[in-house]
Short mmCIF file of C-alpha atoms in Angstrom, two decimals:
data_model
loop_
_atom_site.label_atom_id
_atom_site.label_comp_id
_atom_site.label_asym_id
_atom_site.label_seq_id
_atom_site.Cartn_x
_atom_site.Cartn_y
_atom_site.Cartn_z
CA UNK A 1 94.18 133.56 60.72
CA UNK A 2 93.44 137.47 59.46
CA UNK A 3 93.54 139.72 62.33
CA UNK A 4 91.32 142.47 62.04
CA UNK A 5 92.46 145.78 62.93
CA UNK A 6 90.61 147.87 65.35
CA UNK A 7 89.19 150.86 63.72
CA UNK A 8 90.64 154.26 64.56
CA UNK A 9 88.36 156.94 64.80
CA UNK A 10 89.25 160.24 62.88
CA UNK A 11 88.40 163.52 64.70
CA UNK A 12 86.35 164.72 62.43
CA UNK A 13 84.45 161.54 62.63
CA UNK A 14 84.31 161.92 66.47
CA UNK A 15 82.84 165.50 65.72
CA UNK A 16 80.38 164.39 63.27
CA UNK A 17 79.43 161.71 65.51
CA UNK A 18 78.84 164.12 68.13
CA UNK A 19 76.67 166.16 66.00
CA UNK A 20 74.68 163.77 64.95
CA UNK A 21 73.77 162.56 68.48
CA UNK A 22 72.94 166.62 69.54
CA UNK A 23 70.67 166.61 66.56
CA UNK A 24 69.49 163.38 67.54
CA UNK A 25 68.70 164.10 71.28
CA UNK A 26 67.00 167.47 70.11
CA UNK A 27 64.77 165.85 68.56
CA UNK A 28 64.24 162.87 70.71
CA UNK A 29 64.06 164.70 74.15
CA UNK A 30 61.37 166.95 73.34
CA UNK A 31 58.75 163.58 72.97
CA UNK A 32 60.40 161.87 75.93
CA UNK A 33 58.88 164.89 78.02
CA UNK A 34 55.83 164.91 76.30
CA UNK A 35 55.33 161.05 77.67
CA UNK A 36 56.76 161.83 80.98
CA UNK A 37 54.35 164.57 81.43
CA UNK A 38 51.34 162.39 80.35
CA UNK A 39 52.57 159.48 82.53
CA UNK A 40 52.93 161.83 86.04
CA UNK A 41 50.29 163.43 88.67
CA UNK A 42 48.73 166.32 88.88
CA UNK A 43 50.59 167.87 91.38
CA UNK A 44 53.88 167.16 90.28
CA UNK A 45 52.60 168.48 86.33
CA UNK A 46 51.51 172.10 88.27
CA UNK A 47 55.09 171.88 90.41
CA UNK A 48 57.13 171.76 87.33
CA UNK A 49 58.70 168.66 88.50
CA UNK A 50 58.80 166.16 85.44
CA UNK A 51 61.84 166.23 83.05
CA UNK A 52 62.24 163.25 81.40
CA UNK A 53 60.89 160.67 83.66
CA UNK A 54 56.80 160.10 85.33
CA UNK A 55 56.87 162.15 88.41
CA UNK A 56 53.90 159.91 90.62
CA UNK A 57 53.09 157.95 87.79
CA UNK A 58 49.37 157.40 86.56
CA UNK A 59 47.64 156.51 83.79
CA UNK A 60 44.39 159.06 84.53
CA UNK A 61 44.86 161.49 81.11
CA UNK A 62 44.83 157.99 79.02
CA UNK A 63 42.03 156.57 81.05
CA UNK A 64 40.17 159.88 79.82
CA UNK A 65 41.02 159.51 76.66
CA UNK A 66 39.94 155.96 76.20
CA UNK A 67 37.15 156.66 78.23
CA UNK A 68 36.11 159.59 75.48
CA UNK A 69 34.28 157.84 72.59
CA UNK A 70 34.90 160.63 70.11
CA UNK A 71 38.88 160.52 70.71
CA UNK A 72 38.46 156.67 69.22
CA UNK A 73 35.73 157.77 66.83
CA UNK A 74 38.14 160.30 65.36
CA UNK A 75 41.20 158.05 65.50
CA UNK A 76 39.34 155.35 63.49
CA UNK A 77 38.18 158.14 60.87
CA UNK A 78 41.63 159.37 60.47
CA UNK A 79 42.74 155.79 59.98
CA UNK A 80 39.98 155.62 57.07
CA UNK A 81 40.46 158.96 55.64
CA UNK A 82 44.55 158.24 55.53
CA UNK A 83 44.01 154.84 53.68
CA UNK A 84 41.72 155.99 51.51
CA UNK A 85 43.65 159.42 50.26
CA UNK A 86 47.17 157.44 49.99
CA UNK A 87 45.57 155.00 47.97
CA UNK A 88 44.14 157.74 45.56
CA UNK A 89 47.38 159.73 45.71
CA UNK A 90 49.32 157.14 44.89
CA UNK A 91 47.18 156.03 41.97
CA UNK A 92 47.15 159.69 40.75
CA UNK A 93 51.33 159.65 41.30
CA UNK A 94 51.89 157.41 38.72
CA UNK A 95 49.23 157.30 36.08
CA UNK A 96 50.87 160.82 35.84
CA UNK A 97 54.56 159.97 36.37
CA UNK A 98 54.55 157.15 34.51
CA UNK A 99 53.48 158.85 30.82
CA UNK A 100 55.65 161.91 31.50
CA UNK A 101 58.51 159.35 30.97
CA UNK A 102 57.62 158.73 27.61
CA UNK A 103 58.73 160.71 25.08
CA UNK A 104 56.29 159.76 22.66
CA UNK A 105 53.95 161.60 24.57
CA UNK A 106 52.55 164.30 22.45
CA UNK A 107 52.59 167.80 24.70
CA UNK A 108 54.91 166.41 27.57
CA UNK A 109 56.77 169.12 28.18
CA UNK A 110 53.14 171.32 28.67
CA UNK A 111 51.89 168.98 30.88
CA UNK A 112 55.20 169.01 32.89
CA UNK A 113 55.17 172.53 33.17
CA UNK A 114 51.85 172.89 34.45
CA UNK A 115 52.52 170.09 37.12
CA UNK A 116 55.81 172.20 38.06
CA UNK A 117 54.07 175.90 37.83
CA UNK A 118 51.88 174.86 40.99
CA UNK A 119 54.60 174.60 43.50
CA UNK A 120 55.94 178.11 42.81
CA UNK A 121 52.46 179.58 42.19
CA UNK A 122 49.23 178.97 44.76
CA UNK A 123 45.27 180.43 44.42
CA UNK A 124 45.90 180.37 48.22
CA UNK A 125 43.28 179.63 50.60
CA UNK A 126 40.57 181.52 50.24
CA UNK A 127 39.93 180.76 46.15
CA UNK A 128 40.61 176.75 47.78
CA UNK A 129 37.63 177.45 50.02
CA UNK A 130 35.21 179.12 47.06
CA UNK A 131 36.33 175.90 44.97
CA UNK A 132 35.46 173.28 47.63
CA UNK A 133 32.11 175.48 48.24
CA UNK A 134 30.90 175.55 44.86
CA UNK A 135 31.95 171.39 44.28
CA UNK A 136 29.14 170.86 47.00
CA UNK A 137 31.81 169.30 48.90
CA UNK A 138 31.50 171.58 52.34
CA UNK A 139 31.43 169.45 55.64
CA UNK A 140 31.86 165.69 53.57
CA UNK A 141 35.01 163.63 53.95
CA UNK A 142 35.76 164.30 50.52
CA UNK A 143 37.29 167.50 50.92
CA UNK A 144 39.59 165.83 53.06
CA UNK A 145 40.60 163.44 50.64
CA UNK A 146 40.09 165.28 46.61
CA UNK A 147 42.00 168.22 47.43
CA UNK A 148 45.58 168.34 46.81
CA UNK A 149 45.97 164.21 46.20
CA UNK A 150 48.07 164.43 44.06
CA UNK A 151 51.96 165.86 45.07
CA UNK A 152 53.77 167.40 42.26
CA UNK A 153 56.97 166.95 44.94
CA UNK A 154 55.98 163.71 45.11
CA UNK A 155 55.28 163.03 41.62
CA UNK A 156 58.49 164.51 40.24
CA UNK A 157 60.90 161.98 42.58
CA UNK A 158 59.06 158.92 40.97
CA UNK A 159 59.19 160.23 37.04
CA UNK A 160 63.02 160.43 37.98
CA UNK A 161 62.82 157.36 39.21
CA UNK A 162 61.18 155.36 36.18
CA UNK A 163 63.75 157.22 34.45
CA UNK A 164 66.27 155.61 35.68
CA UNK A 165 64.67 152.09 34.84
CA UNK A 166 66.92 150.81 31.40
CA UNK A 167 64.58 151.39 28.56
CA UNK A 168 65.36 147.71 27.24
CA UNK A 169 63.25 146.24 29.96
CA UNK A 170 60.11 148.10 28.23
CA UNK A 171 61.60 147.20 24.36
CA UNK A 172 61.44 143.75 26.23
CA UNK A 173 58.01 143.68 27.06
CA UNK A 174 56.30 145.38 24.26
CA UNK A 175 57.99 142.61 21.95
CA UNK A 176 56.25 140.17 23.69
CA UNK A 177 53.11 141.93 23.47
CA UNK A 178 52.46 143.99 26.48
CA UNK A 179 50.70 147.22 26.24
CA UNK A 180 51.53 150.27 28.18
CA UNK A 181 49.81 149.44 30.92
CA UNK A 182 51.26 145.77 31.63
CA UNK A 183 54.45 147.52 31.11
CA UNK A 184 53.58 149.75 33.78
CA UNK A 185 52.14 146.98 36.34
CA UNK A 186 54.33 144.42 35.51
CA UNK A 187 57.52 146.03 34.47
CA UNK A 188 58.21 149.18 36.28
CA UNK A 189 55.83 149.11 39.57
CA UNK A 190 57.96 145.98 41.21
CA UNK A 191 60.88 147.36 40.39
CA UNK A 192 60.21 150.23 42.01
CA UNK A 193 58.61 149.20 45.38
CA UNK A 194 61.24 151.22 47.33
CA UNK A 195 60.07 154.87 45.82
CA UNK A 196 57.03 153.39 45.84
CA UNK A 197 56.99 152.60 49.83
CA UNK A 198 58.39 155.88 50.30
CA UNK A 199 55.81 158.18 48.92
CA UNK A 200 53.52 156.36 50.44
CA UNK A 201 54.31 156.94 53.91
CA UNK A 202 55.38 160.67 52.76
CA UNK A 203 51.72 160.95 51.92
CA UNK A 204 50.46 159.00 55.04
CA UNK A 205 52.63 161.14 57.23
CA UNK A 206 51.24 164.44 55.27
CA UNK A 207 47.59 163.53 55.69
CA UNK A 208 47.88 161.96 59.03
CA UNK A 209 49.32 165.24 60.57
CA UNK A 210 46.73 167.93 58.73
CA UNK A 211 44.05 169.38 60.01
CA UNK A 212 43.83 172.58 58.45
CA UNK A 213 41.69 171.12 55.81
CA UNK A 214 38.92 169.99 58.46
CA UNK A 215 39.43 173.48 60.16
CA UNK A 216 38.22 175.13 57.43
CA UNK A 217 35.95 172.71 55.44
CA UNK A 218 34.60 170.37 58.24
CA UNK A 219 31.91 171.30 60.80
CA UNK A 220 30.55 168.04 61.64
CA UNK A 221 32.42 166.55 64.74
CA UNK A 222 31.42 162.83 62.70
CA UNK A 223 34.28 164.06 60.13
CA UNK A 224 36.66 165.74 62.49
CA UNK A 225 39.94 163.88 62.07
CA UNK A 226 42.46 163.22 65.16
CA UNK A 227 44.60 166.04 65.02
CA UNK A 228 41.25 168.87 64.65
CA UNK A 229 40.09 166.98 68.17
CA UNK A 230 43.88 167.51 69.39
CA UNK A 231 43.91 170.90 68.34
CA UNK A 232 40.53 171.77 70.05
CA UNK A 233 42.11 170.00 72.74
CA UNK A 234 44.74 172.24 72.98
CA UNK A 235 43.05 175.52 72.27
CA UNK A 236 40.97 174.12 75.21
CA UNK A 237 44.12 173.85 77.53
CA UNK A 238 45.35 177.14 76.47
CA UNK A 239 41.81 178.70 77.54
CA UNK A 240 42.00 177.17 80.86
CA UNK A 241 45.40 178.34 81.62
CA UNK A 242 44.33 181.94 80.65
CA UNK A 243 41.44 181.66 82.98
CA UNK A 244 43.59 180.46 85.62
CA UNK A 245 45.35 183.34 85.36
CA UNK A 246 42.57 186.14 85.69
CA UNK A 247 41.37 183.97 88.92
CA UNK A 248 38.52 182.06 86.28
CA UNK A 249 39.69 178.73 86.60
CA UNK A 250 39.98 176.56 89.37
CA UNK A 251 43.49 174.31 90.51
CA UNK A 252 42.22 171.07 89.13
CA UNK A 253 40.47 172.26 86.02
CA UNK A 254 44.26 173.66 85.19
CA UNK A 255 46.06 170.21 86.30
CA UNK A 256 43.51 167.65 84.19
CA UNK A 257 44.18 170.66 80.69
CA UNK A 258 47.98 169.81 81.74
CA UNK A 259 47.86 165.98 81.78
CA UNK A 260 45.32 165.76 78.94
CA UNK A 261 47.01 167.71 75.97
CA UNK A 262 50.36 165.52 76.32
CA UNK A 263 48.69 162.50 76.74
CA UNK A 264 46.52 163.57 73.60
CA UNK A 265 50.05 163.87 71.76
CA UNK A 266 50.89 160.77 72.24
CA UNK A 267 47.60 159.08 71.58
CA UNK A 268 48.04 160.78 68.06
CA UNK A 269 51.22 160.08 67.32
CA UNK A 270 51.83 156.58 68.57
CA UNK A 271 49.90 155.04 65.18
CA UNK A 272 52.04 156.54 62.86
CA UNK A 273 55.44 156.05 65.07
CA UNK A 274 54.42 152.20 64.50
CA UNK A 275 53.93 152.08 61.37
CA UNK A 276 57.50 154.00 60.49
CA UNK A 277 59.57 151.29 61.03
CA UNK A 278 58.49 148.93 58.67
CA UNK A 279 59.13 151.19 55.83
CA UNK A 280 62.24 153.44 56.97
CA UNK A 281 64.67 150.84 55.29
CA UNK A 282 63.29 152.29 51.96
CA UNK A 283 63.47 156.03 52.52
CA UNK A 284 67.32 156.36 51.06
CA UNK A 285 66.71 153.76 48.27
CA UNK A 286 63.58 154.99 47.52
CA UNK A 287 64.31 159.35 47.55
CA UNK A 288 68.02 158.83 46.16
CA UNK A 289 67.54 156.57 43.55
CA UNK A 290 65.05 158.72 42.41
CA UNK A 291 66.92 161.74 42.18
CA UNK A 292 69.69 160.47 40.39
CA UNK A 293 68.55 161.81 37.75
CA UNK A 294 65.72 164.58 36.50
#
């Protein structure tokens, strides 16, 4: 019978340990509030009496919420608009990764440079708005959806990653006839369905938590996406509070702007927080396989 020995613990493993659960309580407390306030009264919101636990618990700022119809008319839209731009990003990501990889490519190092030269060098935003002006694309989902799909980031981690793919697998396939594009689909896409998973939620993530785009391009509240409604929302709190302050605003128009923009939070991030842990397992084989090398 092998008798395992316990493991001793180093001190600079007790350290790191330590470290990691201070980072990992920084970033974990700050949400834990954030549902604690959403979850508690009025009163005790205005009495600064919630930490991290309901203070009088209610559910009134999510009974509002479900009660607005445009809060579920812009959830549903953001849904849509994040489907629909992953897909296209993703489709852009590799019919440009994928040819980059090939040496035969005739001017591959010019295309690579002008992929690269756009995340050192930006028109900025106001040449972005003339653009999406003169494309007749002002106030229509697609501005949410054509600009910037494609991620040179993005696209560089899954070039490295077909890289690393052994070139005999393609030798393989052509001899039997395949083209470039069944070498693509049938070759290197499901063997890479781990970088593949993980720019896909990087561009979910990205899309689902921007609204800068409708701020500037979107006018009709049909085509606001969640997070423009929570930022209204919370430009709306912040007016509130102000007013309270000069004597404007009354006690209970302050409390329901306190309970609403947490609750809000939540109601925007709880999709995405659901959908994280089905793909987290491929976030180290999926970014550090691909970087193995450039």
């Amino acid at each position: 019978m092998v008798v395992k020995k316990a493991k001793i613990w180093t001190p600079a493993q007790i350290i790191l340990t330590i470290v990691i659960i201070l980072f990992s309580l920084t970033c974990l407390l700050p949400f834990v509030n954030v549902a604690a306030v959403s979850f508690s009264s009025k009163s005790a919101i205005l009495r600064g009496d919630v930490s991290f636990w309901p203070v009088d618990f209610e559910t009134t700022a999510y009974q509002a919420i479900f009660s607005d119809k445009s809060m579920t008319r812009s959830l549903v839209f953001t849904i849509i608009i994040t489907v629909v731009y992953t897909l296209f990003s993703m489709i852009m990501t590799i019919l440009m990764a994928y040819p980059l990889t090939k040496k035969r490519l005739r001017g591959r190092n010019f295309f690579s440079f002008l992929a690269l030269f756009t995340m050192y060098f930006s028109g900025g935003i106001i040449p972005h708005y003339l653009n999406i002006k003169e494309l007749g694309l002002m106030d229509s989902p697609w501005a949410l959806i054509l600009p910037g799909m494609l991620s040179t980031y993005n696209m560089i981690i899954l070039k490295s990653f077909f890289q690393t793919l052994p070139n005999e697998l393609e030798e393989a396939a052509i001899i039997d006839g395949a083209n470039d594009f069944q070498v693509l689909l049938k070759v290197y896409l499901p063997l890479s369905m781990a970088s593949l998973a993980t720019l896909t939620l990087f561009y979910a993530v990205g899309k689902w938590n921007s609204f800068q785009d409708a701020l500037y391009y979107i006018q009709t509240k049909a085509y606001q996406p969640l997070q423009l409604k929570l930022y209204h929302i919370i430009k709306g709190s912040q007016a509130v509070d102000v007013a309270a302050l000069e004597g404007g605003a009354s006690t209970v128009a302050t409390s329901v702007s306190e309970s609403i923009e947490p609750a809000s939070i939540i109601f925007a991030t709880l999709p995405i927080l659901v959908v994280y842990p089905f793909v987290q397992r491929y976030f180290v084989a999926g970014v550090t396989i691909g970087a193995v090398k450039g």
